Amino acid sequence: MSVETLIAEQVMSRILVVVKPEESPLMAWELMRRANVHHLPVVSDGHLLGVLSREDLAASWSGGPWEQSGRQVGALLTGERRPRVLLDTPLPRVAAILADSGCDALPVVGKYGLAGLITASDVVAAVAGRRPRPEDAAGEVMTGMFHLEPVLPQES
């Protein structure tokens, strides 16, 4: 199988950590840190609202933990619609969309909504010869909705 014949479904990450729009930036940061991910799809009632990156969080950070716990990640998503790709989008087209949009991650959507996430690192790995394993090429998407309760500093 050549790189030109690969499609998004064969290269995407299927196990995702997602966040609800009402969660705080503090919680999103902690989820990213604990899961060692750089992107969090923001999902509400099964619908993808956008993808939040570590850079988005860092750029919007102001104040300390107390201020961050009172904000919502949904407000950090810009009104601008970011690109998405379909499961059968050819990998060269995915790479072109990543390059043209300036994004480093694209949600992959299927018949039932969010199916996975494909990052620039996934594309580079595929080009470098890391071929998808058969067990990665098919199967059910496993998404995780985690909820952590931060311990905030007490006001004196």
PDB file of C-alpha atoms in Angstrom:
ATOM      1  CA  MET A   1       0.000   0.000   0.000  1.00  0.00           C
ATOM      2  CA  SER A   2       1.486   3.352  -1.025  1.00  0.00           C
ATOM      3  CA  VAL A   3       1.063   6.665   0.748  1.00  0.00           C
ATOM      4  CA  GLU A   4      -1.040   7.923  -2.165  1.00  0.00           C
ATOM      5  CA  THR A   5      -3.624   5.194  -1.598  1.00  0.00           C
ATOM      6  CA  LEU A   6      -3.979   5.675   2.161  1.00  0.00           C
ATOM      7  CA  ILE A   7      -7.142   7.364   3.424  1.00  0.00           C
ATOM      8  CA  ALA A   8      -7.874   9.318   6.598  1.00  0.00           C
ATOM      9  CA  GLU A   9      -9.558   6.342   8.280  1.00  0.00           C
ATOM     10  CA  GLN A  10      -6.354   4.320   8.018  1.00  0.00           C
ATOM     11  CA  VAL A  11      -4.109   6.982   9.552  1.00  0.00           C
ATOM     12  CA  MET A  12      -6.312   8.767  12.123  1.00  0.00           C
ATOM     13  CA  SER A  13      -6.223   8.366  15.878  1.00  0.00           C
ATOM     14  CA  ARG A  14      -9.320   6.507  17.001  1.00  0.00           C
ATOM     15  CA  ILE A  15      -8.971   6.790  20.754  1.00  0.00           C
ATOM     16  CA  LEU A  16      -9.768  10.374  21.648  1.00  0.00           C
ATOM     17  CA  VAL A  17     -10.022  12.430  24.779  1.00  0.00           C
ATOM     18  CA  VAL A  18     -12.809  14.952  24.313  1.00  0.00           C
ATOM     19  CA  VAL A  19     -14.078  17.837  26.381  1.00  0.00           C
ATOM     20  CA  LYS A  20     -17.491  19.464  26.806  1.00  0.00           C
ATOM     21  CA  PRO A  21     -17.809  23.178  25.939  1.00  0.00           C
ATOM     22  CA  GLU A  22     -18.756  24.089  29.508  1.00  0.00           C
ATOM     23  CA  GLU A  23     -15.519  22.720  30.973  1.00  0.00           C
ATOM     24  CA  SER A  24     -12.915  25.224  32.083  1.00  0.00           C
ATOM     25  CA  PRO A  25      -9.605  25.930  30.340  1.00  0.00           C
ATOM     26  CA  LEU A  26      -7.940  24.719  33.544  1.00  0.00           C
ATOM     27  CA  MET A  27      -9.703  21.364  33.181  1.00  0.00           C
ATOM     28  CA  ALA A  28      -8.860  21.171  29.460  1.00  0.00           C
ATOM     29  CA  TRP A  29      -5.191  21.811  30.217  1.00  0.00           C
ATOM     30  CA  GLU A  30      -5.167  19.116  32.881  1.00  0.00           C
ATOM     31  CA  LEU A  31      -6.844  16.625  30.526  1.00  0.00           C
ATOM     32  CA  MET A  32      -4.244  17.348  27.851  1.00  0.00           C
ATOM     33  CA  ARG A  33      -1.427  16.972  30.344  1.00  0.00           C
ATOM     34  CA  ARG A  34      -2.678  13.711  31.844  1.00  0.00           C
ATOM     35  CA  ALA A  35      -3.550  12.129  28.488  1.00  0.00           C
ATOM     36  CA  ASN A  36      -0.392  13.503  26.828  1.00  0.00           C
ATOM     37  CA  VAL A  37      -2.356  14.969  23.899  1.00  0.00           C
ATOM     38  CA  HIS A  38      -2.059  18.298  22.117  1.00  0.00           C
ATOM     39  CA  HIS A  39      -5.623  18.556  20.822  1.00  0.00           C
ATOM     40  CA  LEU A  40      -9.045  18.185  22.438  1.00  0.00           C
ATOM     41  CA  PRO A  41     -12.157  17.888  20.324  1.00  0.00           C
ATOM     42  CA  VAL A  42     -14.936  19.930  21.940  1.00  0.00           C
ATOM     43  CA  VAL A  43     -18.145  17.897  21.795  1.00  0.00           C
ATOM     44  CA  SER A  44     -21.684  18.683  22.937  1.00  0.00           C
ATOM     45  CA  ASP A  45     -24.457  16.087  22.777  1.00  0.00           C
ATOM     46  CA  GLY A  46     -22.424  14.042  20.333  1.00  0.00           C
ATOM     47  CA  HIS A  47     -21.827  16.992  17.983  1.00  0.00           C
ATOM     48  CA  LEU A  48     -18.327  18.244  17.243  1.00  0.00           C
ATOM     49  CA  LEU A  49     -18.044  21.980  17.919  1.00  0.00           C
ATOM     50  CA  GLY A  50     -14.340  22.343  17.207  1.00  0.00           C
ATOM     51  CA  VAL A  51     -10.849  21.302  18.213  1.00  0.00           C
ATOM     52  CA  LEU A  52      -8.934  23.050  20.964  1.00  0.00           C
ATOM     53  CA  SER A  53      -5.137  22.926  20.852  1.00  0.00           C
ATOM     54  CA  ARG A  54      -2.549  23.520  23.568  1.00  0.00           C
ATOM     55  CA  GLU A  55      -1.585  26.666  21.658  1.00  0.00           C
ATOM     56  CA  ASP A  56      -5.199  27.909  21.775  1.00  0.00           C
ATOM     57  CA  LEU A  57      -5.251  27.409  25.519  1.00  0.00           C
ATOM     58  CA  ALA A  58      -1.884  29.066  26.080  1.00  0.00           C
ATOM     59  CA  ALA A  59      -2.797  32.067  23.904  1.00  0.00           C
ATOM     60  CA  SER A  60      -6.039  32.648  25.797  1.00  0.00           C
ATOM     61  CA  TRP A  61      -4.581  32.152  29.283  1.00  0.00           C
ATOM     62  CA  SER A  62      -4.966  35.105  31.605  1.00  0.00           C
ATOM     63  CA  GLY A  63      -4.958  35.234  35.352  1.00  0.00           C
ATOM     64  CA  GLY A  64      -4.432  32.316  37.656  1.00  0.00           C
ATOM     65  CA  PRO A  65      -6.222  29.046  38.373  1.00  0.00           C
ATOM     66  CA  TRP A  66      -9.188  30.762  39.980  1.00  0.00           C
ATOM     67  CA  GLU A  67      -9.871  32.880  36.885  1.00  0.00           C
ATOM     68  CA  GLN A  68      -9.378  29.926  34.543  1.00  0.00           C
ATOM     69  CA  SER A  69     -11.811  27.748  36.480  1.00  0.00           C
ATOM     70  CA  GLY A  70     -14.580  30.303  35.877  1.00  0.00           C
ATOM     71  CA  ARG A  71     -14.233  30.352  32.084  1.00  0.00           C
ATOM     72  CA  GLN A  72     -15.524  27.855  29.507  1.00  0.00           C
ATOM     73  CA  VAL A  73     -13.594  26.256  26.659  1.00  0.00           C
ATOM     74  CA  GLY A  74     -16.563  26.695  24.335  1.00  0.00           C
ATOM     75  CA  ALA A  75     -15.885  30.442  24.421  1.00  0.00           C
ATOM     76  CA  LEU A  76     -12.335  29.815  23.159  1.00  0.00           C
ATOM     77  CA  LEU A  77     -13.538  28.293  19.914  1.00  0.00           C
ATOM     78  CA  THR A  78     -13.512  30.903  17.199  1.00  0.00           C
ATOM     79  CA  GLY A  79     -16.612  31.505  15.115  1.00  0.00           C
ATOM     80  CA  GLU A  80     -14.549  30.483  12.106  1.00  0.00           C
ATOM     81  CA  ARG A  81     -15.351  26.965  10.909  1.00  0.00           C
ATOM     82  CA  ARG A  82     -12.239  24.829  10.849  1.00  0.00           C
ATOM     83  CA  PRO A  83     -11.843  22.158   8.186  1.00  0.00           C
ATOM     84  CA  ARG A  84     -12.887  18.554   8.683  1.00  0.00           C
ATOM     85  CA  VAL A  85     -12.287  15.535   6.522  1.00  0.00           C
ATOM     86  CA  LEU A  86     -14.288  12.419   5.764  1.00  0.00           C
ATOM     87  CA  LEU A  87     -13.174   8.885   6.525  1.00  0.00           C
ATOM     88  CA  ASP A  88     -12.402   8.215   2.861  1.00  0.00           C
ATOM     89  CA  THR A  89     -10.423  11.415   2.215  1.00  0.00           C
ATOM     90  CA  PRO A  90      -7.135  10.480   0.493  1.00  0.00           C
ATOM     91  CA  LEU A  91      -4.029  11.177   2.582  1.00  0.00           C
ATOM     92  CA  PRO A  92      -2.524  13.602   0.015  1.00  0.00           C
ATOM     93  CA  ARG A  93      -5.740  15.671   0.266  1.00  0.00           C
ATOM     94  CA  VAL A  94      -5.566  15.565   4.087  1.00  0.00           C
ATOM     95  CA  ALA A  95      -1.965  16.845   3.915  1.00  0.00           C
ATOM     96  CA  ALA A  96      -3.005  19.646   1.547  1.00  0.00           C
ATOM     97  CA  ILE A  97      -5.855  20.708   3.861  1.00  0.00           C
ATOM     98  CA  LEU A  98      -3.505  20.721   6.850  1.00  0.00           C
ATOM     99  CA  ALA A  99      -0.975  22.836   4.931  1.00  0.00           C
ATOM    100  CA  ASP A 100      -3.532  25.255   3.471  1.00  0.00           C
ATOM    101  CA  SER A 101      -5.498  25.783   6.691  1.00  0.00           C
ATOM    102  CA  GLY A 102      -2.558  26.233   9.030  1.00  0.00           C
ATOM    103  CA  CYS A 103      -4.133  23.663  11.365  1.00  0.00           C
ATOM    104  CA  ASP A 104      -2.090  20.803  12.741  1.00  0.00           C
ATOM    105  CA  ALA A 105      -5.079  18.551  13.446  1.00  0.00           C
ATOM    106  CA  LEU A 106      -8.257  17.738  11.564  1.00  0.00           C
ATOM    107  CA  PRO A 107     -11.336  16.016  12.890  1.00  0.00           C
ATOM    108  CA  VAL A 108     -12.374  13.022  10.818  1.00  0.00           C
ATOM    109  CA  VAL A 109     -16.129  12.683  10.536  1.00  0.00           C
ATOM    110  CA  GLY A 110     -18.262   9.794   9.426  1.00  0.00           C
ATOM    111  CA  LYS A 111     -21.916   8.924   9.145  1.00  0.00           C
ATOM    112  CA  TYR A 112     -22.406   9.180  12.914  1.00  0.00           C
ATOM    113  CA  GLY A 113     -20.249  12.228  13.647  1.00  0.00           C
ATOM    114  CA  LEU A 114     -16.724  12.402  15.026  1.00  0.00           C
ATOM    115  CA  ALA A 115     -14.820   9.265  14.053  1.00  0.00           C
ATOM    116  CA  GLY A 116     -11.247  10.263  14.850  1.00  0.00           C
ATOM    117  CA  LEU A 117      -8.554  12.911  14.643  1.00  0.00           C
ATOM    118  CA  ILE A 118      -5.698  13.114  12.183  1.00  0.00           C
ATOM    119  CA  THR A 119      -2.675  15.238  13.060  1.00  0.00           C
ATOM    120  CA  ALA A 120       0.318  16.459  11.129  1.00  0.00           C
ATOM    121  CA  SER A 121       2.345  13.888  13.095  1.00  0.00           C
ATOM    122  CA  ASP A 122       0.051  11.103  11.835  1.00  0.00           C
ATOM    123  CA  VAL A 123       0.620  12.248   8.252  1.00  0.00           C
ATOM    124  CA  VAL A 124       4.402  12.434   8.723  1.00  0.00           C
ATOM    125  CA  ALA A 125       4.428   8.956  10.273  1.00  0.00           C
ATOM    126  CA  ALA A 126       2.498   7.557   7.298  1.00  0.00           C
ATOM    127  CA  VAL A 127       4.852   9.228   4.816  1.00  0.00           C
ATOM    128  CA  ALA A 128       7.843   7.911   6.774  1.00  0.00           C
ATOM    129  CA  GLY A 129       6.592   4.391   6.247  1.00  0.00           C
ATOM    130  CA  ARG A 130       4.700   3.636   9.413  1.00  0.00           C
ATOM    131  CA  ARG A 131       1.901   1.631   7.952  1.00  0.00           C
ATOM    132  CA  PRO A 132      -1.374   1.209   9.768  1.00  0.00           C
ATOM    133  CA  ARG A 133      -1.646  -2.098  11.571  1.00  0.00           C
ATOM    134  CA  PRO A 134      -4.622  -4.245  10.505  1.00  0.00           C
ATOM    135  CA  GLU A 135      -6.168  -3.961  13.966  1.00  0.00           C
ATOM    136  CA  ASP A 136      -5.994  -0.161  13.667  1.00  0.00           C
ATOM    137  CA  ALA A 137      -7.667  -0.072  10.267  1.00  0.00           C
ATOM    138  CA  ALA A 138     -11.067  -1.248  11.409  1.00  0.00           C
ATOM    139  CA  GLY A 139     -13.117  -1.317  14.529  1.00  0.00           C
ATOM    140  CA  GLU A 140     -15.153   0.880  16.738  1.00  0.00           C
ATOM    141  CA  VAL A 141     -14.032   4.370  17.655  1.00  0.00           C
ATOM    142  CA  MET A 142     -13.371   4.648  21.360  1.00  0.00           C
ATOM    143  CA  THR A 143     -13.870   8.141  22.675  1.00  0.00           C
ATOM    144  CA  GLY A 144     -13.489   9.096  26.277  1.00  0.00           C
ATOM    145  CA  MET A 145     -15.278  11.779  28.205  1.00  0.00           C
ATOM    146  CA  PHE A 146     -13.299  12.428  31.337  1.00  0.00           C
ATOM    147  CA  HIS A 147     -14.312  14.668  34.166  1.00  0.00           C
ATOM    148  CA  LEU A 148     -11.784  15.819  36.726  1.00  0.00           C
ATOM    149  CA  GLU A 149     -12.473  18.093  39.635  1.00  0.00           C
ATOM    150  CA  PRO A 150      -9.680  20.620  40.148  1.00  0.00           C
ATOM    151  CA  VAL A 151      -8.596  21.577  43.620  1.00  0.00           C
ATOM    152  CA  LEU A 152      -8.582  25.363  43.597  1.00  0.00           C
ATOM    153  CA  PRO A 153      -6.729  27.618  45.999  1.00  0.00           C
ATOM    154  CA  GLN A 154      -8.911  28.850  48.821  1.00  0.00           C
ATOM    155  CA  GLU A 155      -9.550  32.579  49.038  1.00  0.00           C
ATOM    156  CA  SER A 156      -8.311  34.080  52.281  1.00  0.00           C
TER     157      SER A 156
END
